[in-house]
Coordinates of C-alpha atoms and ligand atoms in Angstrom, one line a residue:
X1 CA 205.1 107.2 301.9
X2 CA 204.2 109.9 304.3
X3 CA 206.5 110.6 307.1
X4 CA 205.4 110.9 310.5
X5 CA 207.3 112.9 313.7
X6 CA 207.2 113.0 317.2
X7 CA 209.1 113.4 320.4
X8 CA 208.9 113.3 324.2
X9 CA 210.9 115.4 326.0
X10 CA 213.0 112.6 329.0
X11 CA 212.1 115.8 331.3
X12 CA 210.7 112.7 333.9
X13 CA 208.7 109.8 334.8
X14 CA 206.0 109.3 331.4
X15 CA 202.4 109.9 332.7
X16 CA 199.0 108.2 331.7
X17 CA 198.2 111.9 330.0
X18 CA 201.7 111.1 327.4
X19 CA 200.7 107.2 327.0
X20 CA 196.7 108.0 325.7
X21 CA 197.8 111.5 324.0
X22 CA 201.2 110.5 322.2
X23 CA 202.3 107.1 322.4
X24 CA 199.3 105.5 322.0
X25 CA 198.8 107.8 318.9
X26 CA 202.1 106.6 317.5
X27 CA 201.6 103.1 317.7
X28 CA 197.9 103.5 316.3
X29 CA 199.9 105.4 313.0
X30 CA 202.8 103.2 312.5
X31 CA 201.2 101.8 309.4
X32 CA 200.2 105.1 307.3
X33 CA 204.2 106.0 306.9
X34 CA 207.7 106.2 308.0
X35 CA 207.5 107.2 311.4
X36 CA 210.5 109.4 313.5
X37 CA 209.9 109.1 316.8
X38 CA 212.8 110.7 319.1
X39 CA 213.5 111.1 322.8
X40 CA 214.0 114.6 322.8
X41 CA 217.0 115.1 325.4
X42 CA 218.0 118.5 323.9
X43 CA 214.8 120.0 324.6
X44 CA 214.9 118.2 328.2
X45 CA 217.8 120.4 329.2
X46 CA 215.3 123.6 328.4
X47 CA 215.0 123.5 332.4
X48 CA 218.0 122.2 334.8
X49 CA 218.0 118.9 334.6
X50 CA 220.3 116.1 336.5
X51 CA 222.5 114.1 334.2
X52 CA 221.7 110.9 335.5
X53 CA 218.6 111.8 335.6
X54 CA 217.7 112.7 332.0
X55 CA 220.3 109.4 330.9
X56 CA 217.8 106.7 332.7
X57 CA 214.5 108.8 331.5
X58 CA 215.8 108.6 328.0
X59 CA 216.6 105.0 328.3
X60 CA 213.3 104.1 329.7
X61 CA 211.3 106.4 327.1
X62 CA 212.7 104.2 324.4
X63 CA 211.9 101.4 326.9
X64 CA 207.9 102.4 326.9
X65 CA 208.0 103.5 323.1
X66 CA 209.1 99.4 322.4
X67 CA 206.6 98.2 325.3
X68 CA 203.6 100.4 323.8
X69 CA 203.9 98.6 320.7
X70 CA 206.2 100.2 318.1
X71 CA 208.1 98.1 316.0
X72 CA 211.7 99.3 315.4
X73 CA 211.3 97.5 311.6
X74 CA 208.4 100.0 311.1
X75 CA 209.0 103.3 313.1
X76 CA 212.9 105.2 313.7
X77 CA 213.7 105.4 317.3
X78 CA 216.1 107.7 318.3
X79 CA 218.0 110.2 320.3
X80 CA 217.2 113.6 319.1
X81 CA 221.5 114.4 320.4
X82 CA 222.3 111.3 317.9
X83 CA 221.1 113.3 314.5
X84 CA 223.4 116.7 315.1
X85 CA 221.2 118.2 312.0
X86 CA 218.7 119.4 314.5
X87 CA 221.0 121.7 316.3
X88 CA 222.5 123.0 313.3
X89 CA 219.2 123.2 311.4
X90 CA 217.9 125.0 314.7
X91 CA 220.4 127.5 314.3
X92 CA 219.9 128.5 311.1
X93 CA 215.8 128.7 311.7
X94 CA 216.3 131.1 314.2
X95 CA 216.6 134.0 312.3
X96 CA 212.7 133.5 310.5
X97 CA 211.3 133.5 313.7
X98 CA 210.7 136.2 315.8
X99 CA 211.3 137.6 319.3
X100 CA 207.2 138.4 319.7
X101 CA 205.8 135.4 318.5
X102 CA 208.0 133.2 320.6
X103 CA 207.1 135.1 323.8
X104 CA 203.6 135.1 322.9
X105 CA 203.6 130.5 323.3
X106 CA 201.7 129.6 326.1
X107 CA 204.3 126.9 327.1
X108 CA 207.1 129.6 327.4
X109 CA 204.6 131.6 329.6
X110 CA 203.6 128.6 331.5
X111 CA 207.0 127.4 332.3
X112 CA 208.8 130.6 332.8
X113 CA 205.8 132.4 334.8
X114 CA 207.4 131.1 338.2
X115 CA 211.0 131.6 337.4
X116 CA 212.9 134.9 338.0
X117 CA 214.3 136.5 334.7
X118 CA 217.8 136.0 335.2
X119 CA 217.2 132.5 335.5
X120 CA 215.2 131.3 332.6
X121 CA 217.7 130.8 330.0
X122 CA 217.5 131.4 326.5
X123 CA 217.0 127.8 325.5
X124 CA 213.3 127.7 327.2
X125 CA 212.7 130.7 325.5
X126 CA 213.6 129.1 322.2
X127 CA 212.3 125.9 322.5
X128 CA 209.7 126.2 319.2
X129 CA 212.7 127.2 317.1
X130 CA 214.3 123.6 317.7
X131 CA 211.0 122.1 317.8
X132 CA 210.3 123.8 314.1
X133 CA 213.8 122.3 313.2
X134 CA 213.2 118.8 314.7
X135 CA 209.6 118.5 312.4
X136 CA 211.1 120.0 309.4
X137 CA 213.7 118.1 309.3
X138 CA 212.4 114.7 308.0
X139 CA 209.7 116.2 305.4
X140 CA 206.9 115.2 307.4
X141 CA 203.8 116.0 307.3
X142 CA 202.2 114.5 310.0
X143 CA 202.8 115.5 313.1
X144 CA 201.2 113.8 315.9
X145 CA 200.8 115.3 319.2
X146 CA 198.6 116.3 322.4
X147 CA 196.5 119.7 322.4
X148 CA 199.2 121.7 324.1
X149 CA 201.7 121.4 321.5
X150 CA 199.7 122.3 318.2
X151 CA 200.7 126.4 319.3
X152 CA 204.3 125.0 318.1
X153 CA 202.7 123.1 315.0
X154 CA 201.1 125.9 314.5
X155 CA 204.0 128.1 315.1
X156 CA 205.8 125.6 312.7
X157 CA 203.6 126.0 309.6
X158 CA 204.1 129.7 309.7
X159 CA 207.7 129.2 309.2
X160 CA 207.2 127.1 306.2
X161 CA 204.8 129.3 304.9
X162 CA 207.5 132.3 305.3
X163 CA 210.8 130.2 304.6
X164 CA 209.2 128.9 301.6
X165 CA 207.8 132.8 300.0
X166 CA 211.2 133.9 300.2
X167 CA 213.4 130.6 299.1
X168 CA 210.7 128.6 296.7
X169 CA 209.7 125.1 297.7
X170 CA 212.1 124.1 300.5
X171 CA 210.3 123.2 303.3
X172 CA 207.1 120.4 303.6
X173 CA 204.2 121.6 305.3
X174 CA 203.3 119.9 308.3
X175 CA 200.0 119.6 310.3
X176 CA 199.3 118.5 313.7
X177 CA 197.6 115.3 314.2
X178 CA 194.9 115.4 317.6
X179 CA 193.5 112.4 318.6
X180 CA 189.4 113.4 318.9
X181 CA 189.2 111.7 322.7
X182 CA 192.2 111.9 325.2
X183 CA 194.5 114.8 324.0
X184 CA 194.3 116.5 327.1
X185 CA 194.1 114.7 330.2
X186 CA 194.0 116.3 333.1
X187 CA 195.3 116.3 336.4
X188 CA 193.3 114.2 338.8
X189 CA 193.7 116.4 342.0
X190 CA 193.4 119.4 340.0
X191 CA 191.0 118.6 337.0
X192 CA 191.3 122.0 335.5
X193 CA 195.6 121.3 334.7
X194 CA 197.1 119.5 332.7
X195 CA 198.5 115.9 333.7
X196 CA 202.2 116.8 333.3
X197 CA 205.7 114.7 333.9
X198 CA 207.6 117.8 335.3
X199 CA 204.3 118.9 337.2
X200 CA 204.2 115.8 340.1
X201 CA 200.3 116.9 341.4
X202 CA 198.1 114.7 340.4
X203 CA 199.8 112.5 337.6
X204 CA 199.7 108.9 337.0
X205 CA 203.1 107.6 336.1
X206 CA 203.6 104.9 333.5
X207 CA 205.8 103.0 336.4
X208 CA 203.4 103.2 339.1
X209 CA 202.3 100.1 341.4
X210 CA 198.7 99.2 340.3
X211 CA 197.6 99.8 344.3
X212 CA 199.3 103.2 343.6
X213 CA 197.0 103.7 340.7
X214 CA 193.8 102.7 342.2
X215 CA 194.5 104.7 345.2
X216 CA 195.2 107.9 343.3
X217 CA 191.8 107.4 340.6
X218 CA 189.8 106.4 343.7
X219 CA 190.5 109.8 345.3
X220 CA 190.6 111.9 342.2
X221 CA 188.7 114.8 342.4
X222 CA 185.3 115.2 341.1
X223 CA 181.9 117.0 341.7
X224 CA 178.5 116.9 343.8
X225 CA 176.5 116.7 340.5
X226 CA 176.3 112.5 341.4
X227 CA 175.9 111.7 337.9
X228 CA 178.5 111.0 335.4
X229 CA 177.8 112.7 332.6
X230 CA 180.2 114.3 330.2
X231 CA 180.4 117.9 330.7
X232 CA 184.3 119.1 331.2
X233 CA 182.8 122.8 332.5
X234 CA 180.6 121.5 335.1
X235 CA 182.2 118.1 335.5
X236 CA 185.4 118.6 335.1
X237 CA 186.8 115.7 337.1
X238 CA 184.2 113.2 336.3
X239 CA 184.6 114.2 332.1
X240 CA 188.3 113.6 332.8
X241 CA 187.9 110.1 334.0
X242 CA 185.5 109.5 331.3
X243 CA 188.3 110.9 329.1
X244 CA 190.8 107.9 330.2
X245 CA 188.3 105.3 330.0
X246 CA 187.2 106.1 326.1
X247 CA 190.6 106.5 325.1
X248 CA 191.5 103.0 326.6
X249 CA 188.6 100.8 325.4
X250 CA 187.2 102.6 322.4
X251 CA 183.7 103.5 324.2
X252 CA 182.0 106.2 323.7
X253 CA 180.8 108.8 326.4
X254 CA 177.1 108.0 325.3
X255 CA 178.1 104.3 326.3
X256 CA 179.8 105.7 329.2
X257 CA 177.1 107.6 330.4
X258 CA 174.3 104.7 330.1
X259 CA 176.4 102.0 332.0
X260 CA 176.6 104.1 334.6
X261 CA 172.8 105.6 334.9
X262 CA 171.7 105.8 338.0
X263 CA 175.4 103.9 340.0
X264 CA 177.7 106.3 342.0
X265 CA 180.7 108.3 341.7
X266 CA 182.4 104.8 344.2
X267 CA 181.3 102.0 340.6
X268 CA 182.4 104.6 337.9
X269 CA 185.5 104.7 339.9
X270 CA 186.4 101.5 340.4
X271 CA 185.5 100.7 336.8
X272 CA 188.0 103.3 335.7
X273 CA 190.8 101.8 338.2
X274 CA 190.3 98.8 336.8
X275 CA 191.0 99.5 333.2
X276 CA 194.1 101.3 333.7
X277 CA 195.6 99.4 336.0
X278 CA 194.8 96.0 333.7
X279 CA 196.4 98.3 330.6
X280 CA 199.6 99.3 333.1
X281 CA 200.1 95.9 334.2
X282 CA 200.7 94.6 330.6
X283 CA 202.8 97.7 329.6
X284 CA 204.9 97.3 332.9
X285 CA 205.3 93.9 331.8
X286 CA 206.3 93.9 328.2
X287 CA 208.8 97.1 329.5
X288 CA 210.3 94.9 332.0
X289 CA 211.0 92.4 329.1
X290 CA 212.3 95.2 326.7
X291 CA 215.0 96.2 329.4
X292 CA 215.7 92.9 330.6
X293 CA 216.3 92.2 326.7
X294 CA 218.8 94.5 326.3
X295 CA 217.2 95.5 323.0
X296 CA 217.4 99.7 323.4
X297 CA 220.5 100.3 322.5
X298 CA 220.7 98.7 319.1
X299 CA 217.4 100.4 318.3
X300 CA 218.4 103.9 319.2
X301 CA 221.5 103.1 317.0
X302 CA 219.5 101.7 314.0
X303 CA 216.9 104.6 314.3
X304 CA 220.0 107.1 314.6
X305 CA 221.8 105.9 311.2
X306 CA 218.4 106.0 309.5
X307 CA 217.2 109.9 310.8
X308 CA 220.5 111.2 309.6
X309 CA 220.4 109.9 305.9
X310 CA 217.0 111.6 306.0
X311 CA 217.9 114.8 308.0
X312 CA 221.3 115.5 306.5
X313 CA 219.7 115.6 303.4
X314 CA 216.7 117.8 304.3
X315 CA 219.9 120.2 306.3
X316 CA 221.5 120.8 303.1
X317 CA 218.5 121.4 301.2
X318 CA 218.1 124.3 303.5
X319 CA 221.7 125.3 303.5
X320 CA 221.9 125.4 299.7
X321 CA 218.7 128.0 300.1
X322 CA 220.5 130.4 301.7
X323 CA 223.3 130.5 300.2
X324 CA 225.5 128.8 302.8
X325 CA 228.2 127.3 300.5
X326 CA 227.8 123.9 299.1
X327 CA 229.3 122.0 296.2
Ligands
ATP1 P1 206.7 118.5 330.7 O1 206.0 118.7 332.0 O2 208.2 118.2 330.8 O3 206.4 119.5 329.6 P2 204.7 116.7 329.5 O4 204.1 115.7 330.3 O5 204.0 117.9 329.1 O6 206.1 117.1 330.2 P3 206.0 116.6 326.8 O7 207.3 115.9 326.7 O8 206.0 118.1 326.9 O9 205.3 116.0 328.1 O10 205.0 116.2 325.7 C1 205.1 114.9 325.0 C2 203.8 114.6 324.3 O11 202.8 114.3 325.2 C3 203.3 115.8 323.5 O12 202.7 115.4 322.3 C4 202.2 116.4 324.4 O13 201.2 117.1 323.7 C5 201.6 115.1 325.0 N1 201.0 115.3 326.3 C6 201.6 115.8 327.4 N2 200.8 115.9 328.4 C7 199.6 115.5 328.0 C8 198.3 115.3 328.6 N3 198.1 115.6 329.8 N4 197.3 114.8 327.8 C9 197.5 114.4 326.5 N5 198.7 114.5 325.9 C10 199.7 115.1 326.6
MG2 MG1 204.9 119.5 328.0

């Protein structure tokens, strides 16, 4: 059986743009393998981060990855800080990566560009090192993510490719898995960025009040084209709305397109609205059961005890390749 791995950094509150391009991804794969799917809270600390803060995100990510529809009997939930293998796998991994590739990831660029140098610490800047550790570290070879992060996939298979020329066959080469519709949603007050948790402009948050979401799609941005028609140069806006609707009820944007001929930017709208707040009503509800069920705990615990058989193995694989000592 394949495994299958993915995380979400508790960095803040989950957006519409994580629910279509990762969690909706994970629940759709849960039955082609083993899936590890961890809140990654080591990675959330790659920027300054509250305590409290990052405790309640990472108890309500676990939360949404239950009320999205993954079954703890099928798919490992867990706390990336619970399975110490990635750290120490992290640290090894470091020294088969190198300072120009890292500084060449468009994440590091984008996330540093506003920060002065003396304050971006060295964790940021070595973010695809533990994220290389993190996929490794279960033999999968599926990895399922949004468009942003296949740099680090990509980033990831080089490694494998090096580790593996210089130790034998250590290492399973993984791949990134894109959804074809929905892997980058975009900002609705600036359709041109990305729809991002640590980013507040123009995001829709997995917790917000349906009014709140129809209020926000109803003034999302858009174009004086008066058509909608999918074109994300020209239409950028419009295409992005489009984007959310296919990914939520399966319909094309030929389907799109013809159901709106000839009605205005104010129908498409409210037709969109609609739809997501009827899918964020149901999430918000089975969420609201999940806490109330006290259930997150003894699934972060069960996923934990499962991801370290599997990752303490895979650790001293590696450590036995390099000649770190092991009976
Ligand atoms: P941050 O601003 O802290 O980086 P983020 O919203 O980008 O938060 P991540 O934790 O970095 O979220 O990413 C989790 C997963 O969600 C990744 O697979 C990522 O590719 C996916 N993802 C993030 N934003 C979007 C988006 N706008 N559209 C589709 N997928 C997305
Ligand atoms: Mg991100």
């Amino acid at each position: 059986m394949d495994h299958i791995l993915s995380g979400i950094k508790p960095t803040g509150q989950l957006t519409l743009g994580n629910y279509i391009g990762a969690i909706n991804k994970f629940v759709k794969l849960q039955d082609k393998g083993e899936s590890f799917l961890f809140i990654a809270d080591l990675h959330a600390l790659t920027l300054p981060i509250d305590p409290e803060v990052l405790r309640t995100n990472s108890r309500d990510l676990a939360a949404f990855y239950l009320a999205a529809g993954l079954d703890p009997n099928k798919s490992n939930i867990f706390l990336q800080s619970d399975v110490s293998a990635h750290a120490e796998l992290a640290i090894i991994l470091q020294n088969y990566l190198y300072m120009g590739e890292l500084s060449r990831m468009t994440q590091f660029k984008d996330k540093s560009s506003k920060m002065k140098e003396e304050a971006i610490g060295l964790g940021l800047f070595a973010y695809p090192v533990l994220m290389a550790a993190d996929i490794v570290l279960y033999d999968s070879k599926v990895i399922p993510v949004g468009e942003d992060q296949i740099q680090h996939v990509e980033l990831t298979r080089d490694l494998v490719k090096r580790f593996n020329n210089r130790y034998g066959d250590v290492l399973v080469m993984p791949r990134a898995e894109v959804a074809k519709v929905g892997a980058r949603i975009m900002s609705l007050s600036d359709p041109t960025k990305k729809m991002s948790k640590s980013d507040p402009k123009g995001d829709i948050y997995l917790k917000d009040e349906p009014a709140v979401i129809r209020k926000k799609i109803m003034s999302a941005v858009t174009d004086m084209e008066a058509h909608v028609h999918y074109d994300p140069e020209k239409q950028p806006g419009i295409s992005n709305l489009m984007t959310i609707m296919s990914s939520l009820t399966g319909k094309s944007f030929e389907e799109i397109e013809k159901e709106f001929e000839g009605k205005g930017y104010g129908d498409f709208k409210r037709a969109v609205a609609d739809i997501v707040c009827s899918e964020m009503e149901n999430l918000q509800k089975r969420y609201k059961e999940v806490i109330e069920s006290g259930l997150v705990d003894k699934v972060l615990e069960k996923g934990a005890k499962r991801a370290n058989e599997v990752a303490s193995k895979v650790l001293e694989r590696v450590q036995k390749a390099v000649g770190l000592y092991h009976k």
